[in-house]
PDB file of N, CA and C in Angstrom:
ATOM      1  N   UNK A 142       1.168  73.153   5.211  1.00 72.00           N
ATOM      2  CA  UNK A 142       1.480  73.500   3.830  1.00 72.00           C
ATOM      3  C   UNK A 142       2.456  72.456   3.305  1.00 72.00           C
ATOM      4  N   UNK A 143       2.128  71.891   2.174  1.00 77.00           N
ATOM      5  CA  UNK A 143       2.980  70.844   1.628  1.00 77.00           C
ATOM      6  C   UNK A 143       3.958  71.347   0.569  1.00 77.00           C
ATOM      7  N   UNK A 144       3.591  72.372  -0.168  1.00 84.00           N
ATOM      8  CA  UNK A 144       4.477  72.915  -1.191  1.00 84.00           C
ATOM      9  C   UNK A 144       4.667  74.393  -0.893  1.00 84.00           C
ATOM     10  N   UNK A 145       5.764  74.710  -0.259  1.00 85.00           N
ATOM     11  CA  UNK A 145       6.012  76.071   0.208  1.00 85.00           C
ATOM     12  C   UNK A 145       6.329  77.016  -0.934  1.00 85.00           C
ATOM     13  N   UNK A 146       5.900  78.280  -0.788  1.00 88.00           N
ATOM     14  CA  UNK A 146       6.329  79.289  -1.742  1.00 88.00           C
ATOM     15  C   UNK A 146       7.756  79.716  -1.382  1.00 88.00           C
ATOM     16  N   UNK A 147       8.346  80.590  -2.178  1.00 90.00           N
ATOM     17  CA  UNK A 147       9.751  80.949  -1.987  1.00 90.00           C
ATOM     18  C   UNK A 147      10.025  81.524  -0.604  1.00 90.00           C
ATOM     19  N   UNK A 148       9.189  82.436  -0.150  1.00 90.00           N
ATOM     20  CA  UNK A 148       9.416  83.086   1.142  1.00 90.00           C
ATOM     21  C   UNK A 148       9.392  82.048   2.264  1.00 90.00           C
ATOM     22  N   UNK A 149       8.400  81.156   2.245  1.00 87.00           N
ATOM     23  CA  UNK A 149       8.309  80.114   3.272  1.00 87.00           C
ATOM     24  C   UNK A 149       9.474  79.126   3.158  1.00 87.00           C
ATOM     25  N   UNK A 150       9.768  78.717   1.921  1.00 85.00           N
ATOM     26  CA  UNK A 150      10.819  77.733   1.703  1.00 85.00           C
ATOM     27  C   UNK A 150      12.190  78.253   2.110  1.00 85.00           C
ATOM     28  N   UNK A 151      12.460  79.509   1.825  1.00 85.00           N
ATOM     29  CA  UNK A 151      13.780  80.061   2.116  1.00 85.00           C
ATOM     30  C   UNK A 151      14.017  80.264   3.610  1.00 85.00           C
ATOM     31  N   UNK A 152      12.959  80.233   4.409  1.00 87.00           N
ATOM     32  CA  UNK A 152      13.127  80.405   5.850  1.00 87.00           C
ATOM     33  C   UNK A 152      12.766  79.150   6.645  1.00 87.00           C
ATOM     34  N   UNK A 153      12.506  78.046   5.956  1.00 87.00           N
ATOM     35  CA  UNK A 153      12.130  76.793   6.634  1.00 87.00           C
ATOM     36  C   UNK A 153      13.335  76.187   7.351  1.00 87.00           C
ATOM     37  N   UNK A 154      13.085  75.535   8.454  1.00 89.00           N
ATOM     38  CA  UNK A 154      14.149  74.883   9.206  1.00 89.00           C
ATOM     39  C   UNK A 154      14.614  73.583   8.586  1.00 89.00           C
ATOM     40  N   UNK A 155      13.742  72.967   7.784  1.00 91.00           N
ATOM     41  CA  UNK A 155      14.062  71.708   7.109  1.00 91.00           C
ATOM     42  C   UNK A 155      13.530  71.762   5.694  1.00 91.00           C
ATOM     43  N   UNK A 156      14.330  71.294   4.750  1.00 90.00           N
ATOM     44  CA  UNK A 156      13.901  71.166   3.360  1.00 90.00           C
ATOM     45  C   UNK A 156      13.744  69.672   3.108  1.00 90.00           C
ATOM     46  N   UNK A 157      12.501  69.220   2.937  1.00 92.00           N
ATOM     47  CA  UNK A 157      12.245  67.792   2.761  1.00 92.00           C
ATOM     48  C   UNK A 157      11.355  67.564   1.557  1.00 92.00           C
ATOM     49  N   UNK A 158      11.699  66.554   0.786  1.00 93.00           N
ATOM     50  CA  UNK A 158      10.934  66.177  -0.402  1.00 93.00           C
ATOM     51  C   UNK A 158      10.629  64.681  -0.322  1.00 93.00           C
ATOM     52  N   UNK A 159       9.402  64.334  -0.670  1.00 95.00           N
ATOM     53  CA  UNK A 159       8.954  62.948  -0.618  1.00 95.00           C
ATOM     54  C   UNK A 159       8.251  62.600  -1.922  1.00 95.00           C
ATOM     55  N   UNK A 160       8.551  61.431  -2.468  1.00 95.00           N
ATOM     56  CA  UNK A 160       7.855  60.910  -3.639  1.00 95.00           C
ATOM     57  C   UNK A 160       7.302  59.550  -3.229  1.00 95.00           C
ATOM     58  N   UNK A 161       5.968  59.416  -3.335  1.00 94.00           N
ATOM     59  CA  UNK A 161       5.296  58.182  -2.946  1.00 94.00           C
ATOM     60  C   UNK A 161       4.429  57.686  -4.100  1.00 94.00           C
ATOM     61  N   UNK A 162       4.180  56.387  -4.129  1.00 94.00           N
ATOM     62  CA  UNK A 162       3.262  55.817  -5.106  1.00 94.00           C
ATOM     63  C   UNK A 162       1.835  55.946  -4.596  1.00 94.00           C
ATOM     64  N   UNK A 163       0.868  55.575  -5.432  1.00 91.00           N
ATOM     65  CA  UNK A 163      -0.527  55.633  -5.004  1.00 91.00           C
ATOM     66  C   UNK A 163      -0.850  54.584  -3.945  1.00 91.00           C
ATOM     67  N   UNK A 164       0.042  53.664  -3.693  1.00 91.00           N
ATOM     68  CA  UNK A 164      -0.110  52.671  -2.633  1.00 91.00           C
ATOM     69  C   UNK A 164       0.758  53.016  -1.423  1.00 91.00           C
ATOM     70  N   UNK A 165       1.227  54.253  -1.350  1.00 87.00           N
ATOM     71  CA  UNK A 165       2.075  54.766  -0.270  1.00 87.00           C
ATOM     72  C   UNK A 165       3.454  54.109  -0.221  1.00 87.00           C
ATOM     73  N   UNK A 166       3.871  53.533  -1.351  1.00 95.00           N
ATOM     74  CA  UNK A 166       5.237  53.033  -1.444  1.00 95.00           C
ATOM     75  C   UNK A 166       6.189  54.214  -1.567  1.00 95.00           C
ATOM     76  N   UNK A 167       7.309  54.131  -0.919  1.00 96.00           N
ATOM     77  CA  UNK A 167       8.274  55.232  -0.923  1.00 96.00           C
ATOM     78  C   UNK A 167       9.203  55.084  -2.123  1.00 96.00           C
ATOM     79  N   UNK A 168       9.227  56.106  -2.962  1.00 97.00           N
ATOM     80  CA  UNK A 168      10.120  56.158  -4.111  1.00 97.00           C
ATOM     81  C   UNK A 168      11.371  56.960  -3.753  1.00 97.00           C
ATOM     82  N   UNK A 169      11.157  58.093  -3.069  1.00 96.00           N
ATOM     83  CA  UNK A 169      12.285  58.955  -2.721  1.00 96.00           C
ATOM     84  C   UNK A 169      11.986  59.728  -1.443  1.00 96.00           C
ATOM     85  N   UNK A 170      12.988  59.842  -0.604  1.00 95.00           N
ATOM     86  CA  UNK A 170      12.947  60.721   0.570  1.00 95.00           C
ATOM     87  C   UNK A 170      14.234  61.520   0.542  1.00 95.00           C
ATOM     88  N   UNK A 171      14.100  62.835   0.574  1.00 94.00           N
ATOM     89  CA  UNK A 171      15.266  63.718   0.556  1.00 94.00           C
ATOM     90  C   UNK A 171      15.023  64.800   1.596  1.00 94.00           C
ATOM     91  N   UNK A 172      15.926  64.953   2.523  1.00 92.00           N
ATOM     92  CA  UNK A 172      15.740  65.964   3.549  1.00 92.00           C
ATOM     93  C   UNK A 172      17.056  66.569   3.984  1.00 92.00           C
ATOM     94  N   UNK A 173      17.015  67.863   4.231  1.00 92.00           N
ATOM     95  CA  UNK A 173      18.190  68.587   4.682  1.00 92.00           C
ATOM     96  C   UNK A 173      17.794  69.526   5.805  1.00 92.00           C
ATOM     97  N   UNK A 174      18.515  69.447   6.910  1.00 93.00           N
ATOM     98  CA  UNK A 174      18.298  70.393   8.003  1.00 93.00           C
ATOM     99  C   UNK A 174      18.946  71.708   7.600  1.00 93.00           C
ATOM    100  N   UNK A 175      18.147  72.758   7.548  1.00 88.00           N
ATOM    101  CA  UNK A 175      18.660  74.066   7.151  1.00 88.00           C
ATOM    102  C   UNK A 175      19.189  74.847   8.351  1.00 88.00           C
ATOM    103  N   UNK A 176      18.815  74.426   9.539  1.00 84.00           N
ATOM    104  CA  UNK A 176      19.274  75.073  10.768  1.00 84.00           C
ATOM    105  C   UNK A 176      19.676  73.980  11.731  1.00 84.00           C
ATOM    106  N   UNK A 177      18.862  73.775  12.735  1.00 91.00           N
ATOM    107  CA  UNK A 177      19.107  72.709  13.704  1.00 91.00           C
ATOM    108  C   UNK A 177      18.703  71.366  13.103  1.00 91.00           C
ATOM    109  N   UNK A 178      19.378  70.290  13.484  1.00 95.00           N
ATOM    110  CA  UNK A 178      18.994  68.963  13.000  1.00 95.00           C
ATOM    111  C   UNK A 178      17.558  68.636  13.403  1.00 95.00           C
ATOM    112  N   UNK A 179      16.895  67.828  12.578  1.00 94.00           N
ATOM    113  CA  UNK A 179      15.561  67.377  12.921  1.00 94.00           C
ATOM    114  C   UNK A 179      15.652  65.968  13.500  1.00 94.00           C
ATOM    115  N   UNK A 180      14.632  65.603  14.252  1.00 95.00           N
ATOM    116  CA  UNK A 180      14.636  64.315  14.941  1.00 95.00           C
ATOM    117  C   UNK A 180      13.969  63.232  14.093  1.00 95.00           C
ATOM    118  N   UNK A 181      14.166  62.000  14.498  1.00 96.00           N
ATOM    119  CA  UNK A 181      13.513  60.875  13.842  1.00 96.00           C
ATOM    120  C   UNK A 181      11.991  61.017  13.944  1.00 96.00           C
ATOM    121  N   UNK A 182      11.518  61.491  15.098  1.00 97.00           N
ATOM    122  CA  UNK A 182      10.079  61.706  15.287  1.00 97.00           C
ATOM    123  C   UNK A 182       9.569  62.765  14.309  1.00 97.00           C
ATOM    124  N   UNK A 183      10.321  63.849  14.132  1.00 95.00           N
ATOM    125  CA  UNK A 183       9.925  64.895  13.187  1.00 95.00           C
ATOM    126  C   UNK A 183       9.931  64.375  11.749  1.00 95.00           C
ATOM    127  N   UNK A 184      10.901  63.536  11.417  1.00 95.00           N
ATOM    128  CA  UNK A 184      10.939  62.927  10.089  1.00 95.00           C
ATOM    129  C   UNK A 184       9.681  62.088   9.861  1.00 95.00           C
ATOM    130  N   UNK A 185       9.281  61.332  10.875  1.00 96.00           N
ATOM    131  CA  UNK A 185       8.055  60.537  10.772  1.00 96.00           C
ATOM    132  C   UNK A 185       6.831  61.414  10.564  1.00 96.00           C
ATOM    133  N   UNK A 186       6.787  62.538  11.271  1.00 96.00           N
ATOM    134  CA  UNK A 186       5.659  63.465  11.122  1.00 96.00           C
ATOM    135  C   UNK A 186       5.641  64.067   9.719  1.00 96.00           C
ATOM    136  N   UNK A 187       6.824  64.403   9.187  1.00 94.00           N
ATOM    137  CA  UNK A 187       6.885  64.938   7.822  1.00 94.00           C
ATOM    138  C   UNK A 187       6.416  63.895   6.815  1.00 94.00           C
ATOM    139  N   UNK A 188       6.820  62.650   7.005  1.00 95.00           N
ATOM    140  CA  UNK A 188       6.390  61.574   6.114  1.00 95.00           C
ATOM    141  C   UNK A 188       4.877  61.372   6.210  1.00 95.00           C
ATOM    142  N   UNK A 189       4.318  61.448   7.403  1.00 96.00           N
ATOM    143  CA  UNK A 189       2.868  61.334   7.574  1.00 96.00           C
ATOM    144  C   UNK A 189       2.143  62.449   6.815  1.00 96.00           C
ATOM    145  N   UNK A 190       2.640  63.692   6.921  1.00 94.00           N
ATOM    146  CA  UNK A 190       2.045  64.811   6.194  1.00 94.00           C
ATOM    147  C   UNK A 190       2.147  64.609   4.684  1.00 94.00           C
ATOM    148  N   UNK A 191       3.303  64.154   4.235  1.00 94.00           N
ATOM    149  CA  UNK A 191       3.499  63.913   2.802  1.00 94.00           C
ATOM    150  C   UNK A 191       2.538  62.840   2.314  1.00 94.00           C
ATOM    151  N   UNK A 192       2.396  61.768   3.070  1.00 95.00           N
ATOM    152  CA  UNK A 192       1.502  60.678   2.670  1.00 95.00           C
ATOM    153  C   UNK A 192       0.051  61.173   2.574  1.00 95.00           C
ATOM    154  N   UNK A 193      -0.386  61.952   3.548  1.00 95.00           N
ATOM    155  CA  UNK A 193      -1.754  62.482   3.524  1.00 95.00           C
ATOM    156  C   UNK A 193      -1.948  63.442   2.347  1.00 95.00           C
ATOM    157  N   UNK A 194      -1.002  64.345   2.146  1.00 94.00           N
ATOM    158  CA  UNK A 194      -1.109  65.314   1.054  1.00 94.00           C
ATOM    159  C   UNK A 194      -1.064  64.663  -0.313  1.00 94.00           C
ATOM    160  N   UNK A 195      -0.161  63.704  -0.492  1.00 94.00           N
ATOM    161  CA  UNK A 195      -0.060  63.008  -1.770  1.00 94.00           C
ATOM    162  C   UNK A 195      -1.333  62.202  -2.020  1.00 94.00           C
ATOM    163  N   UNK A 196      -1.889  61.617  -0.969  1.00 94.00           N
ATOM    164  CA  UNK A 196      -3.159  60.894  -1.106  1.00 94.00           C
ATOM    165  C   UNK A 196      -4.266  61.808  -1.601  1.00 94.00           C
ATOM    166  N   UNK A 197      -4.324  63.030  -1.071  1.00 94.00           N
ATOM    167  CA  UNK A 197      -5.331  63.998  -1.520  1.00 94.00           C
ATOM    168  C   UNK A 197      -5.096  64.394  -2.978  1.00 94.00           C
ATOM    169  N   UNK A 198      -3.841  64.600  -3.343  1.00 92.00           N
ATOM    170  CA  UNK A 198      -3.537  64.961  -4.730  1.00 92.00           C
ATOM    171  C   UNK A 198      -3.910  63.839  -5.692  1.00 92.00           C
ATOM    172  N   UNK A 199      -3.603  62.617  -5.330  1.00 93.00           N
ATOM    173  CA  UNK A 199      -3.944  61.478  -6.180  1.00 93.00           C
ATOM    174  C   UNK A 199      -5.459  61.377  -6.339  1.00 93.00           C
ATOM    175  N   UNK A 200      -6.184  61.578  -5.253  1.00 95.00           N
ATOM    176  CA  UNK A 200      -7.649  61.547  -5.310  1.00 95.00           C
ATOM    177  C   UNK A 200      -8.189  62.622  -6.245  1.00 95.00           C
ATOM    178  N   UNK A 201      -7.666  63.827  -6.142  1.00 95.00           N
ATOM    179  CA  UNK A 201      -8.096  64.915  -7.021  1.00 95.00           C
ATOM    180  C   UNK A 201      -7.755  64.637  -8.480  1.00 95.00           C
ATOM    181  N   UNK A 202      -6.575  64.077  -8.725  1.00 95.00           N
ATOM    182  CA  UNK A 202      -6.187  63.749 -10.087  1.00 95.00           C
ATOM    183  C   UNK A 202      -7.091  62.675 -10.676  1.00 95.00           C
ATOM    184  N   UNK A 203      -7.386  61.651  -9.896  1.00 95.00           N
ATOM    185  CA  UNK A 203      -8.278  60.586 -10.381  1.00 95.00           C
ATOM    186  C   UNK A 203      -9.670  61.146 -10.683  1.00 95.00           C
ATOM    187  N   UNK A 204     -10.151  62.008  -9.818  1.00 96.00           N
ATOM    188  CA  UNK A 204     -11.459  62.621 -10.033  1.00 96.00           C
ATOM    189  C   UNK A 204     -11.470  63.460 -11.303  1.00 96.00           C
ATOM    190  N   UNK A 205     -10.423  64.249 -11.507  1.00 97.00           N
ATOM    191  CA  UNK A 205     -10.333  65.092 -12.700  1.00 97.00           C
ATOM    192  C   UNK A 205     -10.276  64.251 -13.969  1.00 97.00           C
ATOM    193  N   UNK A 206      -9.705  63.066 -13.877  1.00 96.00           N
ATOM    194  CA  UNK A 206      -9.595  62.182 -15.033  1.00 96.00           C
ATOM    195  C   UNK A 206     -10.801  61.250 -15.171  1.00 96.00           C
ATOM    196  N   UNK A 207     -11.724  61.353 -14.231  1.00 94.00           N
ATOM    197  CA  UNK A 207     -12.921  60.497 -14.277  1.00 94.00           C
ATOM    198  C   UNK A 207     -12.641  59.053 -13.913  1.00 94.00           C
ATOM    199  N   UNK A 208     -11.627  58.830 -13.075  1.00 89.00           N
ATOM    200  CA  UNK A 208     -11.271  57.458 -12.691  1.00 89.00           C
ATOM    201  C   UNK A 208     -11.881  57.083 -11.345  1.00 89.00           C
TER     202      UNK A 208
END
């Protein structure tokens, strides 16, 4: 799940937000450990998920716009 609802978000161990360009350029990375600290490996996994999800969203947006 890339965009958590309130119940999921309020109980998540990490709150992380990623803003990427359509070329996977990083605009913003914001993350806060809500419980135990997260590892560098976990941060990489979160970034991988964000990149895949944002890629899907961009594809859907382009399709909806006929691009």
